[in-house]
Amino acid sequence: MAEEIKVDDTVDITDVVCPVTFVKAKVALEELEDGQVLSIRMNDGEPVQNVPRSIKDEGHQILKLLDNQDGTYNLIVRKAGEE
Amino acid sequence: MADKIDYGTLKKGGFMRQKQKGYFSLRLGIVGGQVTAEQLAAVTDVANTFGHGYIHLTARQGIEIPFINIKDINAVKAALAKGGIAPGVCGPRVRTVTACQGSAVCPNACIDTTTIAQELNDRYFGKELPHKFKFGVTGCQNNCLKAEENDFGIKGGLEVVWEKDKCISCGVCEKACRTNAITMKNGEITIDYDKCNRCGRCAYACPADAYDTTEGYYVYFGGLFGNTVSRGIPVVPFIKDRETLFRVCDAALNYFRENALPGERFKFTLDRLGVDGLKEKVMEAYHG
Ligand code: SF4
Ligand code: SF4
Ligand code: SF4
């Protein structure tokens, strides 16, 4: 299913900790055009428990969470425009 | 001006005797930790005019104004009344009802703690009992308000039911759940309700609103956190509506009033008599 989604950009937030995880993801999203898709690589544990929710609360569209089977996940997000 | 000082009455009115002769630390009546700016202005005024220009924040979301002279009591009460605030209580009765901010403000909240605290206060505040009795209301499993520290603690929860037709099988909820209650196989979600603590995280994280939610309440009995430290215990199952919650509150308070010895805290009544008597009463209330 994920193969069908075209990813426009990627960001890796496995090198930072909360709350910078979310900030780094947010900055990456801001650099995209509305409707473009970002893949965010994050660690298991707190990041994967919390970052998807934060991105959702910002109004972006979560498409899929992919388990990379190496203790990290890729969250696929479509950028929403400003209301 | 009173010639004879009735410390008992004074204490009931929230005037805590200080070590300095003739002075009181005046405790105010505050519900769920909410104080309006208008009330604060009156408090500031009283602290400046009658006290020493400062207040003390208590451990249970209260405000005390230290160094109130006994001769000023009526003037102080009048000044506070103008700002819509009154003295609180101490002694053997229902105390300040505490609450976290809950769903009015907090994105994690499962319940509206503020209105529940207000309703508890309206029903029970100051009610005479064998010993002090504390209510606390926390909005979710994060337990910022420490429900189990109270004689009667309430913790909000969300009962969640997965709605297959709305789900886009993204997998976010499986990871959002901290108790590993959720598994996704071939795009289908299964919830192990024995593991689920009704924290609501799955529903809040889901991008497709694929969880149907019902808010409700966990309650804990007989907690205290003073000379003795003891965690309130669950006796009834998760409560799914406010009427039942208040029936259970009524039943617990009645049980305490009828069964506790004078000066005995709820926990020690339960230790002395066992929990079965309380359980019978609150389960009756639970079933209506
Ligand atoms: S207990 Fe829950 S609802 Fe209350 S403030 Fe904490 S996180 Fe928010
Ligand atoms: S309510 Fe909380 S514990 Fe229950 S399944 Fe959802 S995330 Fe897990
Ligand atoms: S988060 Fe929502 S949409 Fe995603 S798998 Fe869970 S229920 Fe389905």
XYZ file of C-alpha atoms and ligand atoms in Angstrom:
395
model
C 0.000 0.000 0.000
C 2.802 2.373 0.947
C 4.468 1.770 -2.405
C 1.637 3.663 -4.071
C 2.431 6.867 -2.194
C 4.942 9.189 -3.838
C 7.251 10.690 -1.250
C 8.525 14.202 -2.054
C 11.006 14.605 0.770
C 12.386 12.839 3.814
C 13.593 13.939 7.225
C 15.378 11.941 9.903
C 14.522 12.831 13.499
C 16.220 9.842 15.111
C 19.182 12.044 16.085
C 17.153 14.370 18.334
C 14.988 13.978 21.434
C 11.623 15.334 22.533
C 10.583 18.095 22.070
C 13.034 18.769 19.244
C 11.754 15.676 17.396
C 8.478 17.398 16.669
C 10.117 20.749 15.921
C 12.463 19.205 13.363
C 9.563 17.421 11.679
C 7.515 20.614 11.669
C 10.322 22.612 10.061
C 10.710 19.965 7.352
C 6.974 20.118 6.659
C 7.086 23.888 6.380
C 9.589 23.608 3.541
C 7.150 21.568 1.454
C 4.308 22.781 -0.746
C 0.752 22.022 0.313
C -0.230 18.535 -0.734
C 3.339 17.252 -0.922
C 4.320 14.165 1.035
C 7.025 13.913 3.677
C 8.501 10.748 5.138
C 9.675 11.239 8.725
C 12.063 8.661 10.149
C 11.734 8.339 13.912
C 12.758 6.086 16.772
C 10.633 3.532 18.553
C 9.404 4.509 22.021
C 8.387 8.080 22.837
C 8.816 9.492 19.314
C 6.578 6.962 17.600
C 4.107 7.140 20.492
C 3.775 10.902 20.342
C 4.993 12.503 17.115
C 2.184 11.189 14.865
C -0.408 12.683 17.200
C 1.392 16.042 17.237
C 1.568 16.109 13.446
C -2.127 15.265 13.266
C -2.963 18.046 15.731
C -1.132 20.472 13.424
C -3.722 19.581 10.806
C -1.585 17.461 8.485
C -2.810 14.236 6.997
C -1.189 11.057 8.273
C -1.129 8.402 5.576
C 0.885 5.531 6.983
C 3.346 4.422 9.613
C 5.921 1.998 8.260
C 7.944 -0.288 10.500
C 11.522 -0.373 9.215
C 12.226 -3.427 11.422
C 15.360 -1.755 12.794
C 13.846 0.103 15.759
C 12.794 3.002 13.559
C 9.599 3.935 11.744
C 8.767 6.112 8.773
C 5.700 8.271 9.171
C 4.235 9.285 5.822
C 2.484 12.650 5.995
C 0.724 14.844 3.469
C 1.163 18.527 4.148
C -2.020 20.487 4.723
C -2.383 24.135 3.751
C -2.890 26.974 6.177
C -6.541 27.399 7.046
C -15.455 42.533 67.556
C -15.568 39.250 69.438
C -14.403 39.256 73.048
C -14.412 35.495 73.331
C -12.658 33.707 70.509
C -14.196 30.470 69.351
C -11.286 28.747 67.648
C -13.448 25.817 66.577
C -15.762 28.046 64.545
C -12.841 30.039 63.272
C -11.132 26.907 62.068
C -14.235 25.662 60.321
C -14.202 28.946 58.446
C -10.692 28.316 57.172
C -8.824 30.484 59.691
C -5.690 28.514 60.523
C -4.224 29.619 63.839
C -0.647 30.821 63.513
C 2.128 30.440 66.052
C 2.067 34.235 66.324
C -0.617 35.065 68.883
C -3.791 36.610 67.472
C -2.924 35.900 63.852
C -4.443 33.541 61.333
C -3.512 32.215 57.987
C -6.769 32.541 56.111
C -7.562 29.659 53.792
C -9.778 30.475 50.821
C -12.481 28.405 49.197
C -11.226 27.396 45.756
C -12.704 24.741 43.504
C -10.684 22.687 41.062
C -7.729 25.056 41.258
C -9.523 27.779 39.297
C -9.267 31.389 40.478
C -10.587 34.341 38.478
C -8.580 37.505 37.985
C -11.257 39.367 39.933
C -10.840 37.006 42.869
C -7.069 37.382 42.673
C -7.430 41.153 42.815
C -9.489 40.867 46.015
C -6.917 38.466 47.470
C -4.105 40.885 46.601
C -6.016 43.682 48.221
C -6.568 41.726 51.449
C -2.948 40.530 51.587
C -1.726 44.107 51.201
C -4.220 45.758 53.521
C -4.570 43.162 56.283
C -1.767 40.629 55.797
C 1.934 40.896 55.080
C 1.642 41.411 51.359
C 2.053 37.797 50.277
C 0.049 34.603 49.948
C 0.913 30.956 50.403
C -0.082 28.291 47.854
C -1.060 25.070 49.618
C -0.340 21.536 48.455
C -3.976 21.080 47.427
C -4.492 24.013 45.084
C -5.494 26.347 47.876
C -4.540 29.909 48.677
C -3.845 31.066 52.232
C -3.340 34.663 53.288
C -1.049 34.617 56.334
C -0.918 37.212 59.131
C -4.583 38.135 59.303
C -5.275 39.683 62.697
C -8.250 38.254 64.497
C -9.791 41.678 64.960
C -9.944 42.149 61.190
C -11.916 39.011 60.404
C -15.172 40.691 59.448
C -13.494 43.384 57.388
C -11.432 40.729 55.603
C -14.493 38.611 54.834
C -16.273 41.662 53.449
C -13.308 42.636 51.263
C -13.070 39.099 49.886
C -16.809 38.899 49.261
C -16.543 41.918 46.967
C -14.220 39.893 44.752
C -16.478 36.853 44.878
C -14.307 34.698 47.109
C -14.864 33.355 50.620
C -12.943 31.526 53.350
C -12.566 27.775 52.883
C -12.782 25.028 55.477
C -10.580 22.812 57.627
C -11.480 20.185 60.211
C -13.631 17.048 59.909
C -15.553 17.731 56.739
C -15.378 17.664 52.950
C -12.354 19.748 51.936
C -11.261 21.652 48.885
C -12.086 19.694 45.736
C -8.993 19.613 43.547
C -8.826 19.085 39.774
C -6.460 19.308 36.832
C -7.482 21.522 33.913
C -9.163 18.681 32.035
C -10.911 18.876 28.694
C -11.468 22.634 28.796
C -7.786 23.093 28.019
C -5.741 19.885 27.968
C -5.480 17.901 24.710
C -5.032 14.609 26.584
C -8.107 14.948 28.770
C -10.866 12.373 28.678
C -13.309 14.276 30.917
C -14.368 17.770 31.925
C -12.737 17.874 35.362
C -13.739 21.465 36.083
C -17.485 20.943 35.966
C -17.178 17.689 37.898
C -15.162 19.431 40.626
C -17.759 22.199 40.723
C -20.595 19.719 41.051
C -18.775 17.798 43.807
C -18.227 21.082 45.586
C -21.859 22.142 45.236
C -23.049 18.815 46.605
C -20.603 18.167 49.401
C -18.321 21.071 50.303
C -18.100 21.574 54.076
C -20.340 18.585 54.827
C -19.649 17.359 58.379
C -18.053 13.911 58.636
C -16.105 11.811 61.153
C -12.832 13.140 59.715
C -11.582 15.212 56.817
C -12.523 13.972 53.357
C -10.757 14.917 50.153
C -11.934 14.697 46.567
C -9.590 14.990 43.612
C -10.373 14.832 39.887
C -7.782 14.096 37.205
C -8.560 14.115 33.506
C -6.688 11.063 32.237
C -4.142 8.336 32.969
C -1.345 10.923 33.086
C -2.755 11.599 36.551
C -1.388 15.128 36.941
C -3.836 15.592 39.813
C -2.830 12.343 41.601
C -6.297 10.835 42.045
C -5.190 8.002 44.343
C -3.969 10.455 47.010
C -7.547 11.357 47.862
C -10.214 9.798 50.047
C -12.237 9.729 46.843
C -10.241 10.082 43.653
C -11.683 10.318 40.140
C -9.679 9.645 36.980
C -11.108 10.188 33.527
C -10.955 7.543 30.842
C -12.191 6.861 27.330
C -13.712 3.582 26.318
C -12.650 2.970 22.728
C -14.203 0.830 20.008
C -12.486 0.441 16.655
C -14.627 1.286 13.617
C -13.412 -0.781 10.740
C -15.106 1.156 7.955
C -13.311 4.396 8.817
C -9.858 2.899 9.407
C -7.132 3.514 6.808
C -4.819 0.936 8.437
C -2.028 3.451 8.969
C -0.745 1.681 12.093
C -0.371 4.832 14.199
C -2.662 3.694 17.035
C -0.786 0.444 17.574
C 2.310 2.450 18.476
C 0.477 5.259 20.311
C -0.834 2.719 22.817
C 1.485 2.436 25.808
C 0.005 -0.771 27.187
C 0.425 -2.787 23.981
C -3.303 -3.428 23.937
C -3.535 -2.868 20.170
C -2.351 -5.166 17.427
C -2.779 -4.634 13.712
C -2.775 -7.672 11.439
C -3.543 -7.444 7.728
C -4.948 -3.985 8.323
C -7.339 -5.175 11.038
C -7.151 -3.780 14.561
C -7.665 -5.938 17.636
C -7.881 -4.434 21.133
C -7.053 -6.503 24.177
C -9.414 -4.902 26.679
C -7.685 -6.626 29.600
C -4.614 -4.535 28.833
C -6.434 -1.333 27.851
C -6.407 1.374 30.554
C -8.755 3.687 28.619
C -6.144 6.395 28.216
C -7.677 7.504 24.910
C -4.306 7.864 23.185
C -5.273 5.655 20.232
C -8.406 7.670 19.532
C -6.562 10.992 19.824
C -3.744 9.844 17.558
C -5.935 8.269 14.880
C -5.907 10.384 11.711
C -9.203 8.918 10.482
C -11.394 9.213 13.594
C -11.771 5.467 13.463
C -12.458 5.079 17.176
C -15.831 5.493 18.771
C -15.299 6.824 22.284
C -17.329 6.978 25.482
C -16.010 8.997 28.395
C -16.099 7.657 31.894
C -14.506 7.485 35.300
C -12.210 5.308 37.345
C -12.717 5.901 41.069
C -10.391 5.170 43.993
C -11.303 4.963 47.666
C -9.417 5.676 50.874
C -6.225 7.290 49.595
C -4.219 9.576 51.862
C -0.848 11.232 51.762
C 0.070 12.570 55.190
C 1.510 10.874 58.263
C 0.429 7.690 56.612
C 0.834 7.286 52.892
C -1.593 4.977 51.179
C -2.924 4.654 47.700
C -6.686 4.733 47.089
C -8.089 1.408 45.913
C -10.457 0.646 43.039
C -13.674 -0.998 44.214
C -16.143 -0.430 41.379
C -15.663 -1.009 37.638
C -15.217 1.853 35.166
C -18.232 4.187 35.454
C -19.760 5.389 32.210
C -22.050 8.261 33.166
C -22.151 11.134 35.616
C -25.357 10.093 37.372
C -23.751 6.810 38.347
C -20.583 8.625 39.394
C -22.510 10.826 41.796
C -24.564 7.916 43.111
C -21.294 6.168 43.919
C -19.977 9.348 45.587
C -23.132 9.588 47.714
C -22.877 5.931 48.711
C -19.211 6.230 49.689
C -19.768 9.355 51.766
C -22.784 7.794 53.496
C -20.798 4.676 54.225
C -18.002 6.760 55.698
C -20.381 8.809 57.834
C -22.203 5.764 59.162
C -19.225 3.512 59.779
C -16.155 5.559 60.623
C -15.231 6.219 64.230
C -14.889 9.887 65.154
C -11.478 11.072 63.983
C -10.925 8.068 61.732
C -9.784 8.638 58.186
C -11.545 6.660 55.413
C -8.553 4.403 54.816
C -8.510 3.279 58.445
C -12.237 2.568 58.392
C -11.624 0.332 55.401
C -8.636 -1.291 57.127
C -10.672 -1.941 60.276
C -13.862 -3.210 58.649
C -12.543 -4.645 55.421
C -13.639 -3.433 52.024
C -16.677 -5.702 51.548
C -19.175 -3.455 53.351
C -18.203 -0.464 51.228
C -18.163 -2.607 48.128
C -21.718 -3.765 48.716
C -22.971 -0.182 49.080
C -21.108 1.287 46.139
C -21.978 -1.636 43.877
C -25.653 -1.076 44.705
C -25.164 2.554 43.694
C -23.229 1.507 40.603
C -26.126 -0.633 39.413
C -28.652 2.079 40.294
S -4.235 14.462 34.043
Fe -4.523 14.326 31.837
S -6.170 15.783 31.452
Fe -5.349 16.302 33.444
S -3.800 17.880 33.011
Fe -2.775 15.878 33.095
S -2.689 15.244 30.976
Fe -4.233 16.836 31.090
S -7.384 3.553 25.164
Fe -5.185 3.648 25.589
S -4.696 1.658 26.474
Fe -6.685 1.441 25.469
S -6.200 0.697 23.437
Fe -6.325 2.930 23.280
S -4.218 3.618 23.576
Fe -4.296 1.501 24.281
S -4.773 5.017 13.853
Fe -6.876 4.942 13.118
S -6.709 4.749 10.918
Fe -4.691 4.252 11.748
S -4.736 2.027 12.022
Fe -5.401 2.895 13.949
S -7.633 2.962 13.778
Fe -6.860 2.674 11.727
